[in-house]
Every structure is written in structure tokens, then in C-alpha cells.
């Protein structure tokens, strides 16, 4: 180990490199190295036992150059300003890569949600909404769910913000329940986008999907749908993992059957299935690796042993900077998180458009619009990477920086 993990520092070093390779002067892109606006709030909430407890939260808007800020709200006891800052910048770049008319933002509350009842979580969410209300808005900054937040919390945010506004404002957040202005296709969107990018890249690499063996770390929302869509495209999904179990089957796992196990991978019985050490999933015999659990999973320690020829980053930041360099030297192609997992924010954008127009699309309409946006984003990044002979990660950052800097120039100072 010993590799110091510094998400905002990592992001800045790739950003600086992208701006340099794209030929921008410090002055042209310096604004992108800093968050535009940071709000830190402290607020009291009454607990079920009658006592009042203080909470700390953040909403950080990295950029609103290309449109309203967009990004999730995370409930975690380790949330801090630095982490939110890095995630917020990542959203600005992701929205620019996807070419959707948003800037980037992120928020969070320092809280262990497991220590709170549903009633307490509702009161905390409502109070937090009130505290950040001055800077959010359906045309200013649109939050969404992230780690430990869900559609119910987004529904409460809509309700609280609507009370403040004196009208129903469905477009204030995305990731809501369908009955509250949510979009069809949102649940599967991130995994669908990961598989669209992986399949497009395999085509570019001249690989036959039916001969590809796929390993997926993290069989949660992103991982399970990535596995499902890769399986449906004809690939053999040979390994999947959750935090407590990892399974491998050289003949391929039956993903629809596995999905019926309700997340309990150990309940999936099929001849040839072995339980493997969790860490081994990343280095198992496979062609495509989809890390979709946590950040900082592929490090300089395991990168030399990775056998995959293609990595599609379902999770945010799963590959450390050192590992990235090792893998690039080995010739492993990496579809970076800001492109690979953009399907979620793309369908969030489509949810918001439906809210603003008060007219809702069928699931097929949402999926086909999302597919067009993802394939365009993939091709833009791929073409940038071949034109400049740089990695897909650097190409994605160059694409994002160029789009944000160009709009900033057009807007003028
Ligand atoms: P999730 O909680 O639904 O799933 C995470 C999965 O990872 C769970 O199955 C968990 O058991 C597993 N896991 C945790 N630690 C693990 C470990 N050490 N080894 C193997 N598996 C492990 O979360 P999610 O929504 O699927 O998000 C996963 C990642 O994707 C996160 O980095 C998130 O920020 C990112 N992401 C999610 C979305 C989205 O729309 N959900 C969008 C963009 C990025």
C-alpha cells in the first residue's frame, strides 16, 4: 500500500495534464481548478427521543458555466468538504463529456444513516433542503441521490422545496419515485451506459463479444445492470462480487438466475461455480473488467496482475493514479468513470427535461435518447484519443475541459 489517496489532487493532476495537452494557458482554464461556490451548513434536528442533535452538511457547486449545477447528495459519516469538492468537480467534467447542459455540483451530510429512524431521516432531509434552498433551484442546481440516499429522500426534498416555493417543483431533484416525476429507465441507466461504452470499445478493438469473458466487482445497482446488459449482448460473465462474497465460473454465470438470488451470491448454485477470494476478482482470468463497487480498488499492488484487456469504470475513481500508469504501459484500455458511468446523469437529465416540459416519455423513448447521447459521448472521446494518441481518460478530460473552456470564452468575462 503506502499510496496516499487524494481524490481532489488526483483530479487536478489529470485536469492540468488535459489542459496542457489541449494547449490551454493557465489563465484560460484556472477557474476550473477551483469550486465556484461552497456552502457549509449546520442545523439542529429533533430526534425521536426528544433531544436535539446538530448536523453538518455541504453543497458545493464546482461549475455552472455550461448550465445549472448537477450532482448527488451523500449521507455518510466520513463526508467532508474535500471529498464533496472532488465529487463536485467530477460531475462538472462528467456532464461536459456527456454533452448535457449542466455544470457540476455535489452535496452531503456527515451522518451514519443506519443510526437513524425513517422519521429522523425525513426531518434531517427536510431541514437540510431548507438550509441549502438559497443556492439550489430547478434552473440553478439540481441534486440527486448518491451513497445512502434514495428516491424517498428525493421525494421529501421535492415536498420541502415546493413548500418554500409555493408551487410544486418536481425539477428540483432527480432520482425521484415515478409517481413524483421520476423517469422510466433511471434504475438501469448507469449499468446500461457502462455496457454501451464497453460494447462500443470492443467493436473498435475488433473483438467478438461472444468470446469476451467479463468480471464485475460490486453486484449492486451499477454492477448488476452492467452484468445483465453484457450478458444480453452475448458476453460470458465469469465473475461477480459483493462486499462479502465473490464467485467465479469459467463457463459463465447465468445472470438472470443470479439476479433472482436477491444479492445473496452464495445462494447461486451451478456446477463449476467457485467462491473466490474477494480481492482475486480484479485479477481473475477475464477480458473485460467492470469495477463497480468503490473507489481506489485498482492500485499499484494489483494492477500488474490484471489480465483484462479492457476496463470499464462503473464506480467513481476505482483506479488509482499509479495503477492507471501501470495499466497504460501494459496496453490495457480503460474507459474512464466520467464517460463509462455517465448513463446515470444522462437519464437524470432526461428526467429533468420531462419535469420541465410536464410531459413524460415511454421507457423505450428514454432508453433510445440515452443511447444516442452515450454513443455520441463515447465517439467524441474515442476520436479525441486517436487524434492525439492519448489514453481514453486523458481524452475524456480534454473533451470536458475544451467544452467548459469554450463556453466560458463565449460567455465572456
Ligand atoms: P450499490 O450500493 O448499489 O452497490 C455497490 C456494490 O458494491 C454492493 O453490491 C456492495 O456489496 C459491493 N461492494 C462493496 N464493497 C465491495 C468490495 N470490497 N468488493 C466487492 N464488492 C463490494 O452502489 P451503486 O449505486 O451500484 O454504486 C457503485 C459505484 O458506482 C459507486 O462508486 C458510485 O459512486 C458509482 N456510481 C453510481 C451511479 C448510480 O447511478 N448508481 C452513477 C454513477 C456512479
PDB file of C-alpha atoms in Angstrom, residues 147-251:
ATOM      1  CA  UNK A 147     -24.370   6.968  -1.456  1.00  0.00           C
ATOM      2  CA  UNK A 148     -27.029   6.148   1.194  1.00  0.00           C
ATOM      3  CA  UNK A 149     -29.680   8.431  -0.264  1.00  0.00           C
ATOM      4  CA  UNK A 150     -32.654   7.214  -2.277  1.00  0.00           C
ATOM      5  CA  UNK A 151     -35.821   8.135  -4.163  1.00  0.00           C
ATOM      6  CA  UNK A 152     -37.831   8.592  -0.947  1.00  0.00           C
ATOM      7  CA  UNK A 153     -35.379  11.228   0.259  1.00  0.00           C
ATOM      8  CA  UNK A 154     -35.634  12.968  -3.135  1.00  0.00           C
ATOM      9  CA  UNK A 155     -39.452  12.949  -2.756  1.00  0.00           C
ATOM     10  CA  UNK A 156     -39.082  14.681   0.632  1.00  0.00           C
ATOM     11  CA  UNK A 157     -36.735  17.233  -0.944  1.00  0.00           C
ATOM     12  CA  UNK A 158     -39.340  17.983  -3.638  1.00  0.00           C
ATOM     13  CA  UNK A 159     -42.018  18.427  -0.994  1.00  0.00           C
ATOM     14  CA  UNK A 160     -39.920  20.674   1.242  1.00  0.00           C
ATOM     15  CA  UNK A 161     -38.623  22.799  -1.621  1.00  0.00           C
ATOM     16  CA  UNK A 162     -42.156  23.075  -3.046  1.00  0.00           C
ATOM     17  CA  UNK A 163     -43.413  24.407   0.318  1.00  0.00           C
ATOM     18  CA  UNK A 164     -40.701  27.068   0.267  1.00  0.00           C
ATOM     19  CA  UNK A 165     -41.514  27.956  -3.355  1.00  0.00           C
ATOM     20  CA  UNK A 166     -45.293  27.920  -3.018  1.00  0.00           C
ATOM     21  CA  UNK A 167     -45.687  25.580  -6.024  1.00  0.00           C
ATOM     22  CA  UNK A 168     -44.804  22.001  -6.894  1.00  0.00           C
ATOM     23  CA  UNK A 169     -41.246  21.895  -8.233  1.00  0.00           C
ATOM     24  CA  UNK A 170     -40.551  18.377  -9.490  1.00  0.00           C
ATOM     25  CA  UNK A 171     -37.455  19.570 -11.377  1.00  0.00           C
ATOM     26  CA  UNK A 172     -35.617  20.491  -8.158  1.00  0.00           C
ATOM     27  CA  UNK A 173     -34.062  16.994  -7.851  1.00  0.00           C
ATOM     28  CA  UNK A 174     -33.768  13.857  -9.983  1.00  0.00           C
ATOM     29  CA  UNK A 175     -33.914  10.215  -8.936  1.00  0.00           C
ATOM     30  CA  UNK A 176     -37.476  10.599  -7.587  1.00  0.00           C
ATOM     31  CA  UNK A 177     -40.196   7.956  -7.452  1.00  0.00           C
ATOM     32  CA  UNK A 178     -42.018   7.523 -10.756  1.00  0.00           C
ATOM     33  CA  UNK A 179     -45.245   8.871  -9.232  1.00  0.00           C
ATOM     34  CA  UNK A 180     -43.361  12.027  -8.219  1.00  0.00           C
ATOM     35  CA  UNK A 181     -41.897  12.869 -11.616  1.00  0.00           C
ATOM     36  CA  UNK A 182     -39.174  10.208 -11.763  1.00  0.00           C
ATOM     37  CA  UNK A 183     -38.150   8.758 -15.115  1.00  0.00           C
ATOM     38  CA  UNK A 184     -38.561   5.293 -16.520  1.00  0.00           C
ATOM     39  CA  UNK A 185     -35.180   3.734 -17.218  1.00  0.00           C
ATOM     40  CA  UNK A 186     -33.324   5.577 -14.413  1.00  0.00           C
ATOM     41  CA  UNK A 187     -32.666   2.480 -12.252  1.00  0.00           C
ATOM     42  CA  UNK A 188     -30.863   0.625 -15.040  1.00  0.00           C
ATOM     43  CA  UNK A 189     -29.301   3.726 -16.610  1.00  0.00           C
ATOM     44  CA  UNK A 190     -25.769   3.662 -15.211  1.00  0.00           C
ATOM     45  CA  UNK A 191     -25.235  -0.048 -15.899  1.00  0.00           C
ATOM     46  CA  UNK A 192     -26.787   0.358 -19.338  1.00  0.00           C
ATOM     47  CA  UNK A 193     -24.356   3.203 -20.105  1.00  0.00           C
ATOM     48  CA  UNK A 194     -21.373   1.159 -18.857  1.00  0.00           C
ATOM     49  CA  UNK A 195     -22.303  -1.699 -21.185  1.00  0.00           C
ATOM     50  CA  UNK A 196     -22.937   0.640 -24.149  1.00  0.00           C
ATOM     51  CA  UNK A 197     -19.410   2.059 -23.753  1.00  0.00           C
ATOM     52  CA  UNK A 198     -17.788  -1.353 -23.221  1.00  0.00           C
ATOM     53  CA  UNK A 199     -19.530  -2.817 -26.286  1.00  0.00           C
ATOM     54  CA  UNK A 200     -18.598   0.163 -28.467  1.00  0.00           C
ATOM     55  CA  UNK A 201     -14.977  -0.132 -27.353  1.00  0.00           C
ATOM     56  CA  UNK A 202     -14.893  -3.861 -28.062  1.00  0.00           C
ATOM     57  CA  UNK A 203     -16.102  -3.085 -31.596  1.00  0.00           C
ATOM     58  CA  UNK A 204     -13.269  -0.576 -32.011  1.00  0.00           C
ATOM     59  CA  UNK A 205     -10.819  -3.191 -30.724  1.00  0.00           C
ATOM     60  CA  UNK A 206     -12.153  -5.686 -33.275  1.00  0.00           C
ATOM     61  CA  UNK A 207     -13.278  -8.129 -30.588  1.00  0.00           C
ATOM     62  CA  UNK A 208     -16.142 -10.573 -30.903  1.00  0.00           C
ATOM     63  CA  UNK A 209     -18.414 -10.028 -27.872  1.00  0.00           C
ATOM     64  CA  UNK A 210     -19.380 -13.681 -27.718  1.00  0.00           C
ATOM     65  CA  UNK A 211     -15.739 -14.537 -26.985  1.00  0.00           C
ATOM     66  CA  UNK A 212     -15.389 -11.958 -24.201  1.00  0.00           C
ATOM     67  CA  UNK A 213     -15.235 -13.004 -20.536  1.00  0.00           C
ATOM     68  CA  UNK A 214     -16.427 -10.291 -18.167  1.00  0.00           C
ATOM     69  CA  UNK A 215     -15.735  -9.822 -14.421  1.00  0.00           C
ATOM     70  CA  UNK A 216     -17.805  -7.357 -12.392  1.00  0.00           C
ATOM     71  CA  UNK A 217     -16.690  -6.086  -8.983  1.00  0.00           C
ATOM     72  CA  UNK A 218     -19.756  -4.995  -6.969  1.00  0.00           C
ATOM     73  CA  UNK A 219     -23.081  -6.579  -7.892  1.00  0.00           C
ATOM     74  CA  UNK A 220     -25.153  -3.594  -6.730  1.00  0.00           C
ATOM     75  CA  UNK A 221     -27.123  -1.172  -8.876  1.00  0.00           C
ATOM     76  CA  UNK A 222     -24.391  -0.347 -11.389  1.00  0.00           C
ATOM     77  CA  UNK A 223     -22.675  -3.754 -11.392  1.00  0.00           C
ATOM     78  CA  UNK A 224     -25.761  -5.945 -11.670  1.00  0.00           C
ATOM     79  CA  UNK A 225     -27.172  -3.994 -14.622  1.00  0.00           C
ATOM     80  CA  UNK A 226     -23.758  -3.819 -16.305  1.00  0.00           C
ATOM     81  CA  UNK A 227     -23.544  -7.615 -15.953  1.00  0.00           C
ATOM     82  CA  UNK A 228     -27.099  -8.062 -17.246  1.00  0.00           C
ATOM     83  CA  UNK A 229     -26.573  -5.946 -20.365  1.00  0.00           C
ATOM     84  CA  UNK A 230     -23.170  -7.532 -21.140  1.00  0.00           C
ATOM     85  CA  UNK A 231     -24.791 -10.972 -20.740  1.00  0.00           C
ATOM     86  CA  UNK A 232     -27.680  -9.966 -23.023  1.00  0.00           C
ATOM     87  CA  UNK A 233     -25.158  -8.740 -25.616  1.00  0.00           C
ATOM     88  CA  UNK A 234     -23.683 -12.262 -25.685  1.00  0.00           C
ATOM     89  CA  UNK A 235     -20.624 -11.915 -23.442  1.00  0.00           C
ATOM     90  CA  UNK A 236     -19.787 -14.553 -20.841  1.00  0.00           C
ATOM     91  CA  UNK A 237     -19.910 -13.034 -17.354  1.00  0.00           C
ATOM     92  CA  UNK A 238     -17.422 -15.231 -15.460  1.00  0.00           C
ATOM     93  CA  UNK A 239     -17.165 -13.471 -12.087  1.00  0.00           C
ATOM     94  CA  UNK A 240     -19.100 -11.091  -9.864  1.00  0.00           C
ATOM     95  CA  UNK A 241     -18.640  -9.931  -6.290  1.00  0.00           C
ATOM     96  CA  UNK A 242     -20.299  -8.152  -3.420  1.00  0.00           C
ATOM     97  CA  UNK A 243     -18.633  -6.863  -0.256  1.00  0.00           C
ATOM     98  CA  UNK A 244     -18.807 -10.298   1.421  1.00  0.00           C
ATOM     99  CA  UNK A 245     -18.629 -12.837  -1.468  1.00  0.00           C
ATOM    100  CA  UNK A 246     -17.085 -13.279  -4.896  1.00  0.00           C
ATOM    101  CA  UNK A 247     -17.960 -16.079  -7.320  1.00  0.00           C
ATOM    102  CA  UNK A 248     -16.271 -17.322 -10.483  1.00  0.00           C
ATOM    103  CA  UNK A 249     -17.402 -19.760 -13.163  1.00  0.00           C
ATOM    104  CA  UNK A 250     -15.213 -20.363 -16.223  1.00  0.00           C
ATOM    105  CA  UNK A 251     -18.285 -21.423 -18.256  1.00  0.00           C
TER     106      UNK A 251
END
